[in-house]
Short mmCIF file of C-alpha atoms in Angstrom, two decimals:
data_model
loop_
_atom_site.label_atom_id
_atom_site.label_comp_id
_atom_site.label_asym_id
_atom_site.label_seq_id
_atom_site.Cartn_x
_atom_site.Cartn_y
_atom_site.Cartn_z
CA MET A 1 65.83 17.97 -145.38
CA ASN A 2 67.21 20.96 -147.32
CA GLU A 3 69.37 21.99 -144.37
CA TYR A 4 70.67 18.44 -144.09
CA LYS A 5 71.66 18.44 -147.78
CA LYS A 6 73.40 21.79 -147.36
CA PHE A 7 75.23 20.42 -144.33
CA LEU A 8 76.31 17.31 -146.24
CA ARG A 9 77.53 19.31 -149.25
CA LYS A 10 79.45 21.67 -147.00
CA MET A 11 81.07 18.82 -145.05
CA ILE A 12 82.16 17.09 -148.26
CA ALA A 13 83.46 20.37 -149.71
CA ASN A 14 85.43 21.08 -146.53
CA TYR A 15 86.89 17.60 -146.54
CA VAL A 16 87.88 17.58 -150.21
CA MET A 17 89.43 21.03 -149.89
CA GLY A 18 91.39 20.01 -146.81
CA SER A 19 92.48 16.70 -148.31
CA VAL A 20 93.63 18.25 -151.57
CA LEU A 21 95.44 21.01 -149.71
CA ALA A 22 97.11 18.67 -147.24
CA VAL A 23 97.87 15.67 -149.44
CA ALA A 24 98.22 17.05 -152.96
CA VAL A 25 99.60 20.52 -152.34
CA VAL A 26 101.62 20.23 -149.12
CA GLY A 27 102.56 16.55 -149.40
CA GLY A 28 102.98 16.46 -153.17
CA LEU A 29 104.91 19.69 -153.49
CA MET A 30 107.18 18.78 -150.59
CA ILE A 31 108.01 15.44 -152.20
CA MET A 32 108.44 16.75 -155.75
CA THR A 33 110.54 19.77 -154.76
CA THR A 34 112.60 18.06 -152.07
CA ILE A 35 113.63 14.70 -153.54
CA ASN A 36 115.92 14.83 -156.60
CA THR A 37 114.32 12.22 -158.90
CA THR A 38 113.83 11.61 -162.63
CA LEU A 39 110.58 12.21 -164.50
CA PHE A 40 109.86 8.46 -164.51
CA GLN A 41 110.37 8.24 -160.76
CA ASN A 42 108.16 11.29 -160.22
CA LEU A 43 105.41 9.59 -162.22
CA ILE A 44 105.75 6.46 -160.06
CA LEU A 45 105.55 8.55 -156.90
CA LEU A 46 102.53 10.38 -158.31
CA GLY A 47 100.84 7.05 -159.09
CA ILE A 48 101.57 5.77 -155.57
CA MET A 49 100.04 8.92 -154.15
CA LEU A 50 96.90 8.58 -156.29
CA VAL A 51 96.38 4.92 -155.34
CA SER A 52 96.90 5.71 -151.64
CA PHE A 53 94.59 8.69 -151.95
CA MET A 54 91.79 6.51 -153.37
CA ILE A 55 92.17 3.92 -150.58
CA MET A 56 92.13 6.74 -148.03
CA MET A 57 88.94 8.19 -149.51
CA LEU A 58 87.24 4.77 -149.46
CA LEU A 59 88.08 4.08 -145.79
CA GLU A 60 87.22 7.57 -144.66
CA GLY A 61 83.98 7.55 -146.66
CA ILE A 62 82.86 4.39 -144.83
CA THR A 63 83.73 5.95 -141.45
CA PHE A 64 82.04 9.23 -142.33
CA SER A 65 78.86 7.40 -143.33
CA LYS A 66 78.76 5.65 -139.95
CA HIS A 67 79.28 8.93 -138.11
CA LEU A 68 76.56 10.54 -140.21
CA ALA A 69 73.97 7.79 -139.64
CA PRO A 70 72.31 9.18 -136.44
CA ILE A 71 71.93 12.59 -138.08
CA ARG A 72 70.56 11.15 -141.33
CA GLN A 73 68.03 8.96 -139.48
CA ALA A 74 66.68 11.99 -137.61
CA LEU A 75 66.57 14.56 -140.40
CA VAL A 76 65.83 12.73 -143.64
CA PRO A 77 62.26 11.71 -142.60
CA ASP A 78 59.76 14.50 -141.94
CA ILE A 79 58.92 13.15 -138.46
CA ALA A 80 61.48 11.60 -136.12
CA SER A 81 61.20 10.29 -132.57
CA ILE A 82 62.51 12.18 -129.55
CA GLU A 83 65.28 9.61 -129.15
CA GLN A 84 66.41 10.00 -132.78
CA LEU A 85 66.46 13.80 -132.56
CA GLU A 86 68.34 13.76 -129.27
CA ARG A 87 70.92 11.33 -130.67
CA ALA A 88 71.32 13.58 -133.71
CA TYR A 89 71.80 16.64 -131.48
CA VAL A 90 74.50 14.94 -129.45
CA GLN A 91 76.18 13.53 -132.57
CA LEU A 92 76.32 16.97 -134.18
CA HIS A 93 78.10 18.34 -131.12
CA ARG A 94 80.56 15.44 -131.35
CA PHE A 95 81.19 15.95 -135.07
CA PRO A 96 84.22 18.28 -134.72
CA LYS A 97 85.96 15.72 -132.50
CA LEU A 98 84.88 12.92 -134.84
CA ALA A 99 86.48 14.89 -137.69
CA ILE A 100 89.81 14.67 -135.84
CA TYR A 101 89.25 10.93 -135.37
CA ARG A 102 88.56 10.46 -139.09
CA ILE A 103 91.65 12.39 -140.15
CA MET A 104 94.06 10.80 -137.67
CA LEU A 105 92.89 7.19 -138.14
CA PRO A 106 91.17 6.09 -141.41
CA HIS A 107 92.49 9.12 -143.29
CA PHE A 108 96.07 8.92 -142.06
CA LEU A 109 96.35 5.13 -142.02
CA GLY A 110 94.43 4.72 -145.29
CA LEU A 111 96.96 6.97 -147.01
CA THR A 112 100.16 6.11 -145.19
CA VAL A 113 100.04 2.31 -145.00
CA PRO A 114 99.47 1.75 -148.76
CA ALA A 115 102.01 4.47 -149.59
CA ILE A 116 104.68 2.86 -147.39
CA ALA A 117 103.99 -0.56 -148.89
CA LEU A 118 104.11 0.71 -152.49
CA VAL A 119 107.20 2.89 -151.95
CA SER A 120 108.96 -0.04 -150.28
CA LEU A 121 108.09 -2.20 -153.29
CA ALA A 122 109.31 0.49 -155.69
CA ILE A 123 112.64 0.84 -153.84
CA SER A 124 113.09 -2.94 -153.72
CA GLU A 125 112.44 -3.25 -157.46
CA GLN A 126 114.67 -0.20 -158.06
CA TRP A 127 111.87 1.66 -159.83
CA ILE A 128 112.85 4.65 -157.69
CA THR A 129 116.16 5.42 -156.05
CA MET A 130 116.17 6.82 -152.51
CA PRO A 131 117.51 5.86 -149.07
CA TRP A 132 115.24 3.65 -146.98
CA TYR A 133 115.24 6.11 -144.09
CA TYR A 134 113.35 8.53 -146.32
CA ILE A 135 110.29 6.38 -145.58
CA GLY A 136 110.65 7.20 -141.86
CA ILE A 137 110.94 10.89 -142.68
CA GLY A 138 107.88 10.55 -144.90
CA ILE A 139 105.89 8.99 -142.04
CA ALA A 140 106.87 11.84 -139.73
CA GLY A 141 105.89 14.34 -142.39
CA ALA A 142 102.57 12.56 -142.95
CA ILE A 143 101.80 12.81 -139.25
CA MET A 144 102.45 16.54 -139.38
CA VAL A 145 100.29 17.02 -142.47
CA ALA A 146 97.45 14.90 -141.03
CA SER A 147 97.57 16.82 -137.73
CA MET A 148 97.29 20.14 -139.54
CA HIS A 149 94.48 18.79 -141.72
CA ALA A 150 92.63 17.59 -138.60
CA PHE A 151 93.12 21.01 -137.03
CA ILE A 152 91.59 22.78 -140.04
CA GLU A 153 88.78 20.22 -140.34
CA PHE A 154 87.86 20.64 -136.66
CA PHE A 155 87.21 24.36 -136.95
CA LEU A 156 85.47 24.13 -140.32
CA THR A 157 83.17 21.41 -138.93
CA SER A 158 82.44 23.50 -135.82
CA ILE A 159 81.08 26.23 -138.11
CA THR A 160 79.24 23.84 -140.45
CA ILE A 161 77.18 22.09 -137.72
CA ARG A 162 75.60 25.29 -136.34
CA PRO A 163 72.68 25.69 -138.80
CA LEU A 164 71.79 22.01 -138.43
CA LEU A 165 71.88 22.23 -134.64
CA ARG A 166 69.23 24.95 -134.85
CA VAL A 167 67.11 22.71 -137.11
CA VAL A 168 67.30 19.80 -134.64
CA LYS A 169 66.45 22.06 -131.70
CA ASP A 170 63.43 23.45 -133.57
CA LYS A 171 62.21 19.94 -134.44
CA LEU A 172 62.53 18.79 -130.84
CA TYR A 173 60.52 21.74 -129.59
CA LYS A 174 57.87 21.94 -132.34
CA GLN A 175 57.25 18.21 -132.77
CA HIS A 176 57.71 17.02 -129.18
CA GLY A 177 57.72 20.11 -126.95
CA ARG A 178 61.21 19.28 -125.68
CA ASP A 179 64.21 21.57 -125.27
CA THR A 180 67.90 20.69 -125.38
CA LEU A 181 68.92 22.03 -121.96
CA ALA A 182 69.27 18.51 -120.55
CA LEU A 183 71.60 17.61 -123.44
CA ALA A 184 74.02 20.49 -122.80
CA HIS A 185 77.54 19.17 -122.35
CA VAL A 186 81.15 20.33 -122.78
CA TYR A 187 82.56 18.11 -125.52
CA LEU A 188 85.91 19.89 -125.69
CA THR A 189 87.22 22.40 -123.17
CA VAL A 190 88.63 25.77 -124.17
CA ARG A 191 91.95 24.77 -122.60
CA GLN A 192 92.22 21.64 -124.78
CA LYS A 193 91.21 23.55 -127.91
CA TYR A 194 93.71 26.37 -127.41
CA GLN A 195 96.60 24.21 -126.26
CA LEU A 196 96.34 21.79 -129.18
CA SER A 197 95.81 24.59 -131.70
CA ILE A 198 98.74 26.73 -130.57
CA PHE A 199 100.98 23.68 -130.29
CA LEU A 200 100.23 22.61 -133.87
CA ILE A 201 100.58 26.14 -135.25
CA GLY A 202 103.93 26.57 -133.51
CA VAL A 203 105.47 23.16 -134.12
CA PHE A 204 104.05 22.03 -137.49
CA PRO A 205 105.81 24.47 -139.88
CA VAL A 206 109.21 24.17 -138.17
CA THR A 207 109.12 20.37 -138.02
CA LEU A 208 107.92 19.98 -141.60
CA PHE A 209 110.55 22.42 -142.84
CA SER A 210 113.26 20.61 -140.89
CA LEU A 211 112.29 17.25 -142.41
CA ALA A 212 112.29 18.66 -145.93
CA ALA A 213 115.51 20.60 -145.36
CA GLN A 214 117.32 17.50 -144.14
CA ILE A 215 116.52 15.62 -147.38
CA ARG A 216 117.35 18.62 -149.56
CA LEU A 217 120.66 19.31 -147.84
CA GLN A 218 121.52 15.62 -147.84
CA GLU A 219 121.14 15.39 -151.59
CA MET A 220 122.82 18.74 -152.37
CA THR A 221 125.72 18.81 -149.90
CA GLY A 222 125.89 15.34 -148.39
CA ILE A 223 125.53 16.77 -144.89
CA ASP A 224 125.73 14.25 -142.06
CA ALA A 225 122.19 13.42 -140.84
CA MET A 226 123.25 13.13 -137.18
CA GLN A 227 124.98 16.50 -137.25
CA TYR A 228 121.98 18.09 -138.96
CA TRP A 229 119.45 16.77 -136.47
CA GLN A 230 121.50 17.95 -133.51
CA TRP A 231 120.89 21.45 -134.77
CA ALA A 232 117.37 20.91 -136.13
CA GLY A 233 116.29 19.05 -132.97
CA LEU A 234 117.34 22.06 -130.89
CA VAL A 235 115.25 24.38 -133.08
CA ILE A 236 112.24 22.05 -132.89
CA GLY A 237 112.66 21.71 -129.11
CA VAL A 238 112.68 25.49 -128.68
CA SER A 239 109.57 25.73 -130.87
CA ILE A 240 107.81 23.11 -128.76
CA VAL A 241 108.66 24.92 -125.51
CA PHE A 242 107.47 28.27 -126.84
CA SER A 243 104.30 26.69 -128.25
CA LEU A 244 103.47 24.98 -124.96
CA CYS A 245 104.10 28.15 -122.95
CA GLY A 246 102.06 30.25 -125.35
CA ALA A 247 99.22 27.72 -125.36
CA PHE A 248 99.18 27.57 -121.56
CA LEU A 249 99.18 31.35 -121.15
CA LEU A 250 96.54 31.94 -123.81
CA ALA A 251 94.29 29.17 -122.47
CA ARG A 252 94.56 30.53 -118.94
CA ASP A 253 93.85 34.06 -120.15
CA VAL A 254 90.64 32.90 -121.86
CA GLU A 255 89.58 30.50 -119.09
CA HIS A 256 89.63 33.15 -116.36
CA PRO A 257 86.79 35.35 -117.71
CA ILE A 258 84.83 32.25 -118.73
CA ASN A 259 85.06 30.83 -115.19
CA ASN A 260 84.23 34.27 -113.79
CA LEU A 261 81.05 34.41 -115.86
CA PHE A 262 80.18 30.77 -115.19
CA ASN A 263 80.41 31.25 -111.42
CA ALA A 264 78.28 34.39 -111.62
CA MET A 265 75.72 32.60 -113.81
CA SER A 266 75.52 29.75 -111.27
CA ARG A 267 74.62 32.25 -108.56
CA VAL A 268 71.98 33.84 -110.79
CA GLU A 269 70.56 30.39 -111.51
CA ALA A 270 70.28 29.86 -107.73
CA GLY A 271 68.22 33.06 -107.48
CA ASP A 272 70.92 35.56 -106.46
CA PHE A 273 70.20 38.57 -108.69
CA GLY A 274 72.52 40.81 -106.73
CA VAL A 275 75.63 39.16 -108.13
CA ILE A 276 78.16 41.25 -110.08
CA ALA A 277 80.82 39.73 -112.36
CA HIS A 278 84.10 41.56 -111.78
CA ASP A 279 85.49 43.34 -114.86
CA GLU A 280 89.25 42.72 -114.77
CA TYR A 281 89.85 42.58 -118.52
CA SER A 282 91.00 44.95 -121.23
CA ASP A 283 89.78 43.01 -124.28
CA ASP A 284 86.41 41.96 -125.71
CA PHE A 285 85.64 40.06 -122.51
CA SER A 286 85.21 43.42 -120.82
CA ARG A 287 82.23 44.15 -123.07
CA LEU A 288 80.85 40.68 -122.35
CA ILE A 289 81.14 41.24 -118.59
CA LEU A 290 79.50 44.65 -118.95
CA GLY A 291 76.61 43.13 -120.89
CA PHE A 292 76.19 40.34 -118.32
CA ASN A 293 76.13 42.79 -115.40
CA HIS A 294 73.64 44.99 -117.23
CA MET A 295 71.41 41.95 -117.83
CA VAL A 296 71.60 40.86 -114.17
CA ARG A 297 70.75 44.38 -112.98
CA GLY A 298 67.66 44.24 -115.20
CA LEU A 299 66.74 40.84 -113.75
CA ASN A 300 67.26 42.17 -110.25
CA MET A 301 64.96 45.13 -110.88
CA ARG A 302 62.33 42.86 -112.42
CA ASP A 303 62.62 40.37 -109.55
CA SER A 304 62.27 43.15 -106.97
CA ARG A 305 59.21 44.46 -108.77
CA ASN A 306 57.72 40.97 -108.98
CA GLN A 307 58.33 40.45 -105.27
CA GLN A 308 56.62 43.75 -104.49
CA LEU A 309 53.67 42.75 -106.66
CA LEU A 310 53.53 39.33 -105.05
CA ASP A 311 53.66 40.78 -101.54
CA SER A 312 50.94 43.26 -102.50
CA TYR A 313 48.90 40.39 -103.92
CA PHE A 314 49.10 38.42 -100.67
CA ALA A 315 48.37 41.48 -98.54
CA THR A 316 45.41 42.43 -100.75
CA LEU A 317 43.92 38.94 -100.50
CA ALA A 318 44.30 39.00 -96.72
CA ALA A 319 42.79 42.50 -96.49
CA ALA A 320 39.87 41.49 -98.74
CA LEU A 321 39.17 38.54 -96.47
CA ASP A 322 39.42 40.58 -93.27
CA ALA A 323 37.16 43.26 -94.75
CA ARG A 324 34.24 40.84 -94.74
CA ASP A 325 34.21 40.96 -90.93
CA PRO A 326 34.98 44.33 -89.33
CA TYR A 327 35.46 42.61 -85.97
CA THR A 328 38.42 40.56 -87.30
CA ALA A 329 40.01 43.29 -89.42
CA GLY A 330 43.79 42.86 -89.42
CA HIS A 331 43.58 39.26 -88.19
CA SER A 332 45.63 37.83 -91.05
CA GLN A 333 48.30 40.51 -90.70
CA ARG A 334 48.60 39.92 -86.95
CA VAL A 335 48.74 36.14 -87.34
CA ALA A 336 51.49 36.58 -89.94
CA ALA A 337 53.46 38.80 -87.54
CA TYR A 338 53.11 36.29 -84.67
CA ALA A 339 54.05 33.40 -86.98
CA VAL A 340 57.20 35.21 -88.13
CA GLU A 341 58.22 35.74 -84.48
CA ILE A 342 57.88 32.01 -83.82
CA GLY A 343 59.74 31.15 -87.04
CA LEU A 344 62.63 33.44 -86.12
CA ARG A 345 62.83 31.94 -82.64
CA ALA A 346 62.77 28.46 -84.22
CA GLY A 347 65.80 29.36 -86.37
CA LEU A 348 64.16 29.29 -89.79
CA CYS A 349 66.15 30.75 -92.66
CA GLU A 350 65.19 33.99 -94.39
CA TYR A 351 63.56 32.17 -97.32
CA ASP A 352 61.43 29.97 -95.02
CA ILE A 353 60.42 33.00 -92.93
CA ASP A 354 59.13 34.71 -96.08
CA GLN A 355 57.21 31.58 -97.10
CA LEU A 356 55.77 31.30 -93.58
CA ARG A 357 54.63 34.94 -93.58
CA LYS A 358 52.83 34.53 -96.91
CA THR A 359 51.22 31.28 -95.76
CA ALA A 360 49.97 32.96 -92.60
CA LEU A 361 48.51 35.84 -94.60
CA LEU A 362 46.48 33.34 -96.61
CA HIS A 363 45.70 30.83 -93.86
CA ASP A 364 42.00 31.79 -93.71
CA ILE A 365 41.51 32.41 -97.45
CA GLY A 366 39.03 29.50 -97.52
CA LYS A 367 36.56 31.55 -95.47
CA ILE A 368 35.76 33.39 -98.69
CA GLY A 369 33.62 30.37 -99.49
CA VAL A 370 31.72 30.47 -96.17
CA LYS A 371 28.31 32.16 -96.22
CA ASP A 372 28.03 35.54 -94.50
CA ALA A 373 25.16 34.24 -92.37
CA VAL A 374 27.53 31.72 -90.83
CA LEU A 375 30.82 33.66 -90.90
CA LEU A 376 29.31 36.88 -89.46
CA LYS A 377 26.84 35.30 -87.04
CA ASP A 378 26.67 37.15 -83.68
CA GLY A 379 25.80 34.21 -81.50
CA LYS A 380 27.08 30.73 -80.96
CA LEU A 381 27.30 28.53 -84.05
CA THR A 382 25.21 25.38 -84.42
CA ASP A 383 26.94 22.07 -85.12
CA GLU A 384 25.95 22.31 -88.76
CA GLU A 385 27.27 25.85 -89.03
CA PHE A 386 30.50 24.90 -87.31
CA ASP A 387 30.91 22.05 -89.80
CA GLN A 388 30.75 24.66 -92.56
CA ILE A 389 33.43 26.72 -90.83
CA LYS A 390 35.62 23.62 -90.46
CA LYS A 391 35.69 23.24 -94.24
CA HIS A 392 37.63 26.48 -94.76
CA PRO A 393 41.15 24.94 -94.58
CA GLU A 394 40.29 22.54 -97.42
CA MET A 395 38.53 25.29 -99.34
CA GLY A 396 41.55 27.53 -98.91
CA GLU A 397 43.84 24.86 -100.30
CA SER A 398 41.45 24.31 -103.22
CA ILE A 399 41.34 28.05 -103.99
CA LEU A 400 45.13 28.35 -104.01
CA ARG A 401 45.46 25.34 -106.29
CA GLN A 402 43.60 27.31 -108.95
CA VAL A 403 46.27 30.04 -108.97
CA GLU A 404 48.76 29.80 -111.84
CA PRO A 405 51.56 28.95 -112.06
CA ALA A 406 50.77 26.02 -109.77
CA ASP A 407 54.33 25.69 -108.45
CA ALA A 408 54.20 29.28 -107.15
CA MET A 409 51.43 28.39 -104.68
CA ARG A 410 52.66 24.90 -103.80
CA PRO A 411 54.77 25.95 -100.76
CA TYR A 412 51.75 27.55 -99.05
CA LEU A 413 49.26 24.68 -99.38
CA PRO A 414 50.35 22.49 -96.42
CA GLY A 415 50.22 25.37 -93.92
CA VAL A 416 46.85 26.63 -95.16
CA ARG A 417 45.30 23.15 -95.00
CA SER A 418 46.72 22.12 -91.63
CA HIS A 419 46.54 25.24 -89.44
CA HIS A 420 43.58 23.78 -87.48
CA GLU A 421 45.18 20.40 -86.82
CA ARG A 422 45.83 19.59 -83.14
CA PHE A 423 49.04 18.11 -81.80
CA ASP A 424 47.06 15.29 -80.16
CA GLY A 425 45.40 14.35 -83.47
CA LYS A 426 41.91 15.70 -82.65
CA GLY A 427 42.02 18.60 -85.10
CA TYR A 428 40.69 18.98 -88.65
CA PRO A 429 40.49 18.43 -91.60
CA ASP A 430 42.81 15.36 -91.61
CA GLY A 431 43.27 14.49 -87.94
CA LEU A 432 47.05 14.65 -88.23
CA LYS A 433 49.08 14.15 -85.07
CA GLY A 434 52.38 15.45 -83.71
CA ASN A 435 55.18 16.15 -86.15
CA SER A 436 53.17 14.68 -89.03
CA ILE A 437 51.44 18.07 -89.08
CA PRO A 438 53.39 20.35 -91.49
CA LEU A 439 55.66 22.81 -89.69
CA PHE A 440 53.94 25.92 -91.03
CA GLY A 441 50.58 24.52 -89.91
CA ARG A 442 51.88 23.98 -86.36
CA ILE A 443 53.34 27.49 -86.20
CA ILE A 444 50.23 29.21 -87.58
CA ALA A 445 48.02 27.20 -85.19
CA VAL A 446 49.73 28.89 -82.22
CA ALA A 447 49.65 32.36 -83.79
CA ASP A 448 46.04 31.99 -84.96
CA ALA A 449 44.81 30.80 -81.56
CA PHE A 450 46.51 33.64 -79.69
CA ASP A 451 45.04 36.32 -81.95
CA ALA A 452 41.59 34.68 -81.89
CA MET A 453 41.58 34.66 -78.09
CA THR A 454 42.75 38.27 -77.75
CA SER A 455 40.54 39.80 -80.48
CA ASP A 456 37.05 41.18 -79.86
CA ARG A 457 34.04 39.36 -81.30
CA PRO A 458 30.40 40.52 -81.61
CA TYR A 459 29.39 38.02 -78.94
CA ARG A 460 32.39 38.47 -76.60
CA LYS A 461 35.28 40.74 -75.78
CA GLY A 462 38.81 39.58 -76.36
CA MET A 463 40.54 38.16 -73.28
CA PRO A 464 43.72 39.72 -71.82
CA LYS A 465 46.92 38.57 -73.46
CA ASP A 466 48.30 37.17 -70.22
CA ARG A 467 45.23 34.94 -69.93
CA ALA A 468 45.66 33.78 -73.54
CA ILE A 469 49.30 32.96 -72.80
CA MET A 470 48.22 30.82 -69.85
CA ILE A 471 45.80 28.90 -72.09
CA LEU A 472 48.58 28.32 -74.64
CA GLU A 473 50.77 27.10 -71.82
CA GLU A 474 48.11 24.67 -70.61
CA GLY A 475 47.48 23.38 -74.14
CA ARG A 476 51.10 22.58 -74.97
CA GLY A 477 51.39 18.99 -76.15
CA THR A 478 47.65 18.54 -76.62
CA GLN A 479 46.32 21.30 -78.86
CA TRP A 480 49.62 22.92 -79.86
CA ASP A 481 53.17 21.85 -80.58
CA PRO A 482 54.90 22.10 -77.18
CA GLN A 483 58.20 23.45 -78.50
CA LEU A 484 56.67 26.07 -80.80
CA ALA A 485 54.12 27.19 -78.19
CA THR A 486 56.95 27.52 -75.66
CA LEU A 487 58.97 29.67 -78.06
CA PHE A 488 56.00 32.03 -78.49
CA ILE A 489 55.30 32.14 -74.73
CA GLU A 490 58.92 32.84 -73.88
CA ASP A 491 59.14 35.55 -76.51
CA TYR A 492 55.96 37.22 -75.18
CA ARG A 493 57.20 37.16 -71.59
CA ARG A 494 60.60 38.45 -72.56
CA LYS A 495 59.02 41.43 -74.30
CA GLN A 496 56.72 42.06 -71.35
CA GLN A 497 59.71 42.04 -69.02
CA GLU A 498 61.60 44.45 -71.25
CA LEU A 499 58.57 46.74 -71.33
CA HIS A 500 58.23 46.54 -67.53
CA ASN A 501 61.93 47.37 -67.07
CA ALA A 502 61.64 50.33 -69.47
CA GLU A 503 58.63 51.69 -67.55
CA ALA A 504 60.43 51.27 -64.22
CA GLN A 505 63.29 53.39 -65.46
#
């Protein structure tokens, strides 16, 4: 509430200061010092200005109150809804543009229309003596003054809204746990801001001076208006051209580093921490680019360290599981290696290969929950014991679901749960069939079966790899995915042939 009151006082102070400066000082002084009138006529003009000023303040006050309503509704009560706070946040960002709207419409029209009507009445009744075309010059001058007032008000409002924006953001987060990222929006581009600003700065003083000079010279020397404006129009035209060129060049000069940083930030947001923003600038943007690159290097180092820790975490879990059974030591590592070979042959991208490797390392993590008497049994398992073993894919999924953050483990769950499904639908735990089995589960099923067949057990010796390959070949389309099994078989035979050729040489 206190911040809202400060904001309101500041907005009113800015407006009054700008209005007095634009209307009273610039407009009033230009009229009083330009037009050669009597004291009585000056008093009439002053009265017309005061009446018009009051009408302008009334109309603009009504408009300002409407613009302020969403902010007042959100900040005057102690507790506001999410919708009210979000509307207030958006409205605050729109306030600088709304300030331009207020100045150029209710402000300008509220002042100009009554002034034109009253001046016209005064000329008709001969209360003041001046040519009628002075009204046209006055309208042009009013447009210039209003434009400059709007320009000043825009930047003052942009500064004034900042403390209140922080208050709204804090309320959204503390009261409702919401942030404002989804509300981020460009309400006015840098190009628009710079082009309009430079244009006004370049054209306003020359145009206003030319209007005033025409009246002054007309009354002092009787100069021909057409002859004067041929010269003054050329000066104004040159000013416009220079202002437009300067605005374009300045806007482009500022836009380039902004776009450079924005593109680099987009790549960082996508997970590319190796990006570098090119430093091609010799102003303050160079320091900004340097700071951004330094920040990204820090993120890259932290990401690399996190990846190393994550890889170590997966490897440690797999090693801890394998350590329970000395006869299957290294099983998870070997299955991961075989699975990666299949994934590469299947054309998976680098990201998916990494996810597949980690899934394969953890595929048997559920066996942690199987009793040693069953897991380490020397002889053949009973049906009841085998049922306990068959629960390990579900148990593995359940274990990984307990790891926080939950989204970090989510990619590995389907493969862990489904690596004992069969292509013909006779597997477990869900009896999935064909391509309804997750891809990682189908890949790991091939890799897991091959290592299980070729590894020694207490009750049997591992079979030769060629024999295991034959079994995989026979089980294509029934137990294993035919395409993935074929990729593994072809890769094995290719390597065997290469080894044979190397030995022959």
